[in-house]
Amino acid sequence: MANRILQALLALTILALALAPLWAGRADLRLLMEVLAYLALAQMWNLLAGYTGLISVGQQAWVGLGGYLFFALTILGGVPVFAAFPLAALLTAVLAVPTGWVAFRLQGAYFAIGTWVIAEVYRLVAAQVGALGGGSGISLPVAVAKSIAETRMGREYVMYYIAFALAVIAVAGVWLILRSRWGLALTAIRDSEVAAESVGVNTMRSKFLIYVITAGLTGLTGAFLFFQKLRITPDAAFSVNDWTAFVIFIVVIGGIGTIEGPIIGTILFFALREVAADWGTWYLMGLGALAIAVMLIDKRGLWGAIHARWGLSILPVSRNLPD
Amino acid sequence: MTVLLELKGVNKSFGALRVAQDVTFDLPEGQALGVIGPNGAGKSTLFNLIGGALPPSSGQIAFDGHDVTRTPASARCRAGVARSFQIPHPFVGMSVFENLLVASSFGESGHTDPEAAAAHILDITGLRHRANRHAGSLTLLERKRLELSRALATGPKLLLLDEIAGGLTEGECHDLVATIKDVQSTGVSIIWIEHIVHALMAVVDRLIVIDFGRIVADGDPATVMAQPEVQEIYMGISVEDAA
């Protein structure tokens, strides 16, 4: 019953979001775009860290690469915007293959640090590309932005629906993966990698595939984020704070290893930011303290604790044996 | 008599520590082999080597006519080797049924109907009434049964049981022995590491004793148990002293 109410609530939220241009002003739309983009980033990091146990601190590598590839494709390659998005995502995923080949030699904490170092390398490389402005970055020509809509408001609407699609693809994609046969394997890896391997799950292949898929979708989100900003610099594109630290915070407080956790976490993160962003450094300290508190009190996070306590599930992925 | 599993001169070292030394034996199809030995003798290491969790430092392992020495654990499982862990490793976030479903979906060649296979195993091992419970909420006995059930759901030719009777009451142990006997009667070969010797003796038709990573005795269970050196190693006392 409670599940049904929550599902109805979710459906209403999706409907409201789908109609947002009808009720939200320009500033609200901008905020919603950011919320939706972060939801996509959080779902990807959760799929990676929460299910396969690959704690990446280098997601900014994919956001940055996605952004830079998008700028390179549109500015240097003259690729139309809507072709550049999937192409940037695909190329990011392709780059994740050799990157993963290196990163997968490392385990646990070494993997985490390794991914961060790799992201730094990508940042330094991006700063060397003179055609894209080097260290000081580059702006998207007005013509490229105008190619999606003539008016300013029209562009906002198009961008909003890109963000909406991103979030829907991320949440629905994760849900469909988790409900598939492969999702069974991923959930098993989450709970015990050694046992999963012992019952025939090729854990290495699953982890690598997830690594590449999440890189691609994170890259797509990156392409969107910098298309929306109309400007990219190496420091902004490869920011560990913006694209990994906040995302980890969202997933950890929301509930790692659950599909609902990143949704709850994203809502909470932006609610806190709206209230406390003016507090400056204290706001960041508060975020850190909250994350630590959640880990100490119940490391399953908000949704993890709720799920364990009341058995609630908004997007169920479990399979029951009928009587 | 077909040989299912063959170990030839298998060695494993961790630095200076040699946990398996020149381990050589054959397991004929359908046999139930017991393995005993003191703590730290290398029994679980033997399972890690056979199951593929650890690669041997040297030597060969063949299963079902194929060299599997360098084959990873998941591929060995799909070839027909399943194991239970000494310390249960349930998928705690999943239901009992889902635990088995992973095994029946990804185990040996993958069942065509994983749901039916999982349900069938739950009937055999007596966990059906717990099917939709979270694996994390099970009692010790149920967790042990889950280990056994999940291993069986992979559809193994060879079942490796690691101290599955440890910590159970006399009655629980008796039930478990009955279940394992049923499994063996379906043609599954078994290697069983166990400290509860009387449970082991009720099932196995051959016994190996391991000490310091070496096989020190191998043969008919009653004969092996009667050997003075086995008594000495296993009981930790000299037979003469005890007499």
mmCIF file of N, CA, C and O in Angstrom, chain A residues 66-112:
data_model
loop_
_atom_site.group_PDB
_atom_site.id
_atom_site.type_symbol
_atom_site.label_atom_id
_atom_site.label_comp_id
_atom_site.label_asym_id
_atom_site.label_seq_id
_atom_site.Cartn_x
_atom_site.Cartn_y
_atom_site.Cartn_z
ATOM 1 N N GLY A 66 33.346 14.218 -21.909
ATOM 2 C CA GLY A 66 32.081 14.388 -22.625
ATOM 3 C C GLY A 66 31.920 15.830 -23.068
ATOM 4 O O GLY A 66 31.570 16.111 -24.222
ATOM 5 N N GLY A 67 32.188 16.751 -22.148
ATOM 6 C CA GLY A 67 32.068 18.170 -22.445
ATOM 7 C C GLY A 67 33.035 18.594 -23.542
ATOM 8 O O GLY A 67 32.640 19.219 -24.536
ATOM 9 N N TYR A 68 34.291 18.229 -23.368
ATOM 10 C CA TYR A 68 35.302 18.627 -24.353
ATOM 11 C C TYR A 68 35.055 17.998 -25.710
ATOM 12 O O TYR A 68 35.233 18.643 -26.752
ATOM 13 N N LEU A 69 34.661 16.728 -25.716
ATOM 14 C CA LEU A 69 34.393 16.075 -26.997
ATOM 15 C C LEU A 69 33.228 16.750 -27.704
ATOM 16 O O LEU A 69 33.249 16.950 -28.920
ATOM 17 N N PHE A 70 32.231 17.131 -26.915
ATOM 18 C CA PHE A 70 31.077 17.821 -27.494
ATOM 19 C C PHE A 70 31.501 19.141 -28.132
ATOM 20 O O PHE A 70 31.116 19.462 -29.255
ATOM 21 N N PHE A 71 32.338 19.897 -27.402
ATOM 22 C CA PHE A 71 32.815 21.170 -27.938
ATOM 23 C C PHE A 71 33.678 20.944 -29.189
ATOM 24 O O PHE A 71 33.564 21.673 -30.181
ATOM 25 N N ALA A 72 34.528 19.927 -29.113
ATOM 26 C CA ALA A 72 35.404 19.645 -30.258
ATOM 27 C C ALA A 72 34.578 19.246 -31.478
ATOM 28 O O ALA A 72 34.821 19.714 -32.590
ATOM 29 N N LEU A 73 33.580 18.398 -31.257
ATOM 30 C CA LEU A 73 32.757 17.922 -32.379
ATOM 31 C C LEU A 73 31.982 19.058 -33.021
ATOM 32 O O LEU A 73 31.922 19.174 -34.246
ATOM 33 N N THR A 74 31.390 19.924 -32.178
ATOM 34 C CA THR A 74 30.547 20.983 -32.733
ATOM 35 C C THR A 74 31.391 22.118 -33.314
ATOM 36 O O THR A 74 31.103 22.618 -34.397
ATOM 37 N N ILE A 75 32.451 22.527 -32.575
ATOM 38 C CA ILE A 75 33.237 23.679 -33.032
ATOM 39 C C ILE A 75 34.204 23.291 -34.144
ATOM 40 O O ILE A 75 34.246 23.911 -35.201
ATOM 41 N N LEU A 76 34.996 22.241 -33.867
ATOM 42 C CA LEU A 76 36.047 21.884 -34.830
ATOM 43 C C LEU A 76 35.504 20.992 -35.941
ATOM 44 O O LEU A 76 35.941 21.081 -37.080
ATOM 45 N N GLY A 77 34.550 20.106 -35.575
ATOM 46 C CA GLY A 77 34.080 19.139 -36.563
ATOM 47 C C GLY A 77 32.831 19.585 -37.289
ATOM 48 O O GLY A 77 32.428 18.960 -38.268
ATOM 49 N N GLY A 78 32.183 20.639 -36.787
ATOM 50 C CA GLY A 78 30.963 21.104 -37.410
ATOM 51 C C GLY A 78 29.819 20.098 -37.334
ATOM 52 O O GLY A 78 28.885 20.134 -38.129
ATOM 53 N N VAL A 79 29.871 19.199 -36.353
ATOM 54 C CA VAL A 79 28.816 18.201 -36.194
ATOM 55 C C VAL A 79 27.584 18.874 -35.588
ATOM 56 O O VAL A 79 27.713 19.676 -34.656
ATOM 57 N N PRO A 80 26.389 18.593 -36.114
ATOM 58 C CA PRO A 80 25.170 19.172 -35.520
ATOM 59 C C PRO A 80 25.022 18.770 -34.053
ATOM 60 O O PRO A 80 25.430 17.668 -33.671
ATOM 61 N N VAL A 81 24.411 19.654 -33.261
ATOM 62 C CA VAL A 81 24.319 19.463 -31.809
ATOM 63 C C VAL A 81 23.744 18.094 -31.439
ATOM 64 O O VAL A 81 24.298 17.381 -30.597
ATOM 65 N N PHE A 82 22.636 17.728 -32.104
ATOM 66 C CA PHE A 82 21.974 16.500 -31.660
ATOM 67 C C PHE A 82 22.700 15.232 -32.094
ATOM 68 O O PHE A 82 22.446 14.159 -31.569
ATOM 69 N N ALA A 83 23.613 15.362 -33.028
ATOM 70 C CA ALA A 83 24.462 14.213 -33.360
ATOM 71 C C ALA A 83 25.684 14.206 -32.451
ATOM 72 O O ALA A 83 26.239 13.152 -32.132
ATOM 73 N N ALA A 84 26.102 15.407 -32.037
ATOM 74 C CA ALA A 84 27.298 15.516 -31.203
ATOM 75 C C ALA A 84 27.082 14.900 -29.814
ATOM 76 O O ALA A 84 28.017 14.359 -29.229
ATOM 77 N N PHE A 85 25.847 14.983 -29.299
ATOM 78 C CA PHE A 85 25.582 14.395 -27.973
ATOM 79 C C PHE A 85 25.871 12.893 -27.938
ATOM 80 O O PHE A 85 26.725 12.453 -27.167
ATOM 81 N N PRO A 86 25.185 12.085 -28.753
ATOM 82 C CA PRO A 86 25.467 10.640 -28.691
ATOM 83 C C PRO A 86 26.899 10.303 -29.091
ATOM 84 O O PRO A 86 27.494 9.382 -28.531
ATOM 85 N N LEU A 87 27.448 11.100 -30.019
ATOM 86 C CA LEU A 87 28.816 10.828 -30.460
ATOM 87 C C LEU A 87 29.810 11.082 -29.319
ATOM 88 O O LEU A 87 30.745 10.297 -29.105
ATOM 89 N N ALA A 88 29.602 12.168 -28.581
ATOM 90 C CA ALA A 88 30.478 12.475 -27.446
ATOM 91 C C ALA A 88 30.378 11.375 -26.398
ATOM 92 O O ALA A 88 31.385 10.956 -25.815
ATOM 93 N N ALA A 89 29.148 10.879 -26.158
ATOM 94 C CA ALA A 89 28.954 9.800 -25.182
ATOM 95 C C ALA A 89 29.679 8.539 -25.640
ATOM 96 O O ALA A 89 30.370 7.878 -24.861
ATOM 97 N N LEU A 90 29.526 8.226 -26.908
ATOM 98 C CA LEU A 90 30.132 7.019 -27.453
ATOM 99 C C LEU A 90 31.660 7.092 -27.372
ATOM 100 O O LEU A 90 32.324 6.148 -26.943
ATOM 101 N N LEU A 91 32.210 8.245 -27.754
ATOM 102 C CA LEU A 91 33.668 8.402 -27.725
ATOM 103 C C LEU A 91 34.192 8.340 -26.289
ATOM 104 O O LEU A 91 35.265 7.803 -26.038
ATOM 105 N N THR A 92 33.420 8.908 -25.348
ATOM 106 C CA THR A 92 33.824 8.818 -23.943
ATOM 107 C C THR A 92 33.885 7.354 -23.520
ATOM 108 O O THR A 92 34.839 6.927 -22.854
ATOM 109 N N ALA A 93 32.867 6.584 -23.902
ATOM 110 C CA ALA A 93 32.843 5.160 -23.547
ATOM 111 C C ALA A 93 34.024 4.433 -24.186
ATOM 112 O O ALA A 93 34.649 3.576 -23.560
ATOM 113 N N VAL A 94 34.340 4.810 -25.426
ATOM 114 C CA VAL A 94 35.476 4.170 -26.107
ATOM 115 C C VAL A 94 36.780 4.469 -25.350
ATOM 116 O O VAL A 94 37.601 3.589 -25.134
ATOM 117 N N LEU A 95 36.929 5.743 -24.902
ATOM 118 C CA LEU A 95 38.128 6.104 -24.144
ATOM 119 C C LEU A 95 38.177 5.402 -22.787
ATOM 120 O O LEU A 95 39.246 5.204 -22.214
ATOM 121 N N ALA A 96 36.994 5.023 -22.275
ATOM 122 C CA ALA A 96 36.950 4.339 -20.980
ATOM 123 C C ALA A 96 37.556 2.940 -21.070
ATOM 124 O O ALA A 96 37.979 2.384 -20.059
ATOM 125 N N VAL A 97 37.607 2.378 -22.277
ATOM 126 C CA VAL A 97 38.148 1.016 -22.411
ATOM 127 C C VAL A 97 39.645 0.960 -22.062
ATOM 128 O O VAL A 97 40.031 0.235 -21.157
ATOM 129 N N PRO A 98 40.497 1.762 -22.747
ATOM 130 C CA PRO A 98 41.912 1.734 -22.337
ATOM 131 C C PRO A 98 42.126 2.282 -20.926
ATOM 132 O O PRO A 98 43.002 1.817 -20.200
ATOM 133 N N THR A 99 41.312 3.301 -20.536
ATOM 134 C CA THR A 99 41.440 3.850 -19.183
ATOM 135 C C THR A 99 41.164 2.764 -18.154
ATOM 136 O O THR A 99 41.886 2.605 -17.170
ATOM 137 N N GLY A 100 40.081 2.011 -18.384
ATOM 138 C CA GLY A 100 39.726 0.929 -17.472
ATOM 139 C C GLY A 100 40.792 -0.147 -17.449
ATOM 140 O O GLY A 100 41.090 -0.726 -16.409
ATOM 141 N N TRP A 101 41.389 -0.377 -18.605
ATOM 142 C CA TRP A 101 42.437 -1.394 -18.684
ATOM 143 C C TRP A 101 43.564 -1.052 -17.710
ATOM 144 O O TRP A 101 44.128 -1.931 -17.061
ATOM 145 N N VAL A 102 43.866 0.243 -17.583
ATOM 146 C CA VAL A 102 44.883 0.685 -16.627
ATOM 147 C C VAL A 102 44.317 0.643 -15.204
ATOM 148 O O VAL A 102 44.909 0.052 -14.306
ATOM 149 N N ALA A 103 43.136 1.248 -15.018
ATOM 150 C CA ALA A 103 42.584 1.389 -13.665
ATOM 151 C C ALA A 103 42.285 0.028 -13.025
ATOM 152 O O ALA A 103 42.416 -0.137 -11.811
ATOM 153 N N PHE A 104 41.900 -0.952 -13.843
ATOM 154 C CA PHE A 104 41.526 -2.249 -13.284
ATOM 155 C C PHE A 104 42.723 -3.055 -12.778
ATOM 156 O O PHE A 104 42.547 -4.103 -12.177
ATOM 157 N N ARG A 105 43.959 -2.576 -13.051
ATOM 158 C CA ARG A 105 45.122 -3.238 -12.427
ATOM 159 C C ARG A 105 45.148 -2.905 -10.938
ATOM 160 O O ARG A 105 45.880 -3.519 -10.180
ATOM 161 N N LEU A 106 44.408 -1.866 -10.545
ATOM 162 C CA LEU A 106 44.429 -1.400 -9.157
ATOM 163 C C LEU A 106 43.187 -1.880 -8.424
ATOM 164 O O LEU A 106 42.138 -2.056 -9.029
ATOM 165 N N GLN A 107 43.333 -2.075 -7.112
ATOM 166 C CA GLN A 107 42.179 -2.541 -6.348
ATOM 167 C C GLN A 107 41.874 -1.639 -5.156
ATOM 168 O O GLN A 107 42.781 -1.018 -4.604
ATOM 169 N N GLY A 108 40.594 -1.598 -4.782
ATOM 170 C CA GLY A 108 40.150 -0.899 -3.577
ATOM 171 C C GLY A 108 40.567 0.559 -3.570
ATOM 172 O O GLY A 108 40.277 1.310 -4.498
ATOM 173 N N ALA A 109 41.289 0.952 -2.503
ATOM 174 C CA ALA A 109 41.693 2.348 -2.343
ATOM 175 C C ALA A 109 42.611 2.781 -3.480
ATOM 176 O O ALA A 109 42.571 3.932 -3.916
ATOM 177 N N TYR A 110 43.417 1.860 -3.988
ATOM 178 C CA TYR A 110 44.334 2.188 -5.070
ATOM 179 C C TYR A 110 43.560 2.523 -6.346
ATOM 180 O O TYR A 110 43.931 3.395 -7.114
ATOM 181 N N PHE A 111 42.463 1.781 -6.550
ATOM 182 C CA PHE A 111 41.606 2.069 -7.700
ATOM 183 C C PHE A 111 41.032 3.477 -7.572
ATOM 184 O O PHE A 111 41.036 4.259 -8.529
ATOM 185 N N ALA A 112 40.546 3.809 -6.361
ATOM 186 C CA ALA A 112 39.944 5.124 -6.126
ATOM 187 C C ALA A 112 40.936 6.229 -6.459
ATOM 188 O O ALA A 112 40.636 7.147 -7.236
#
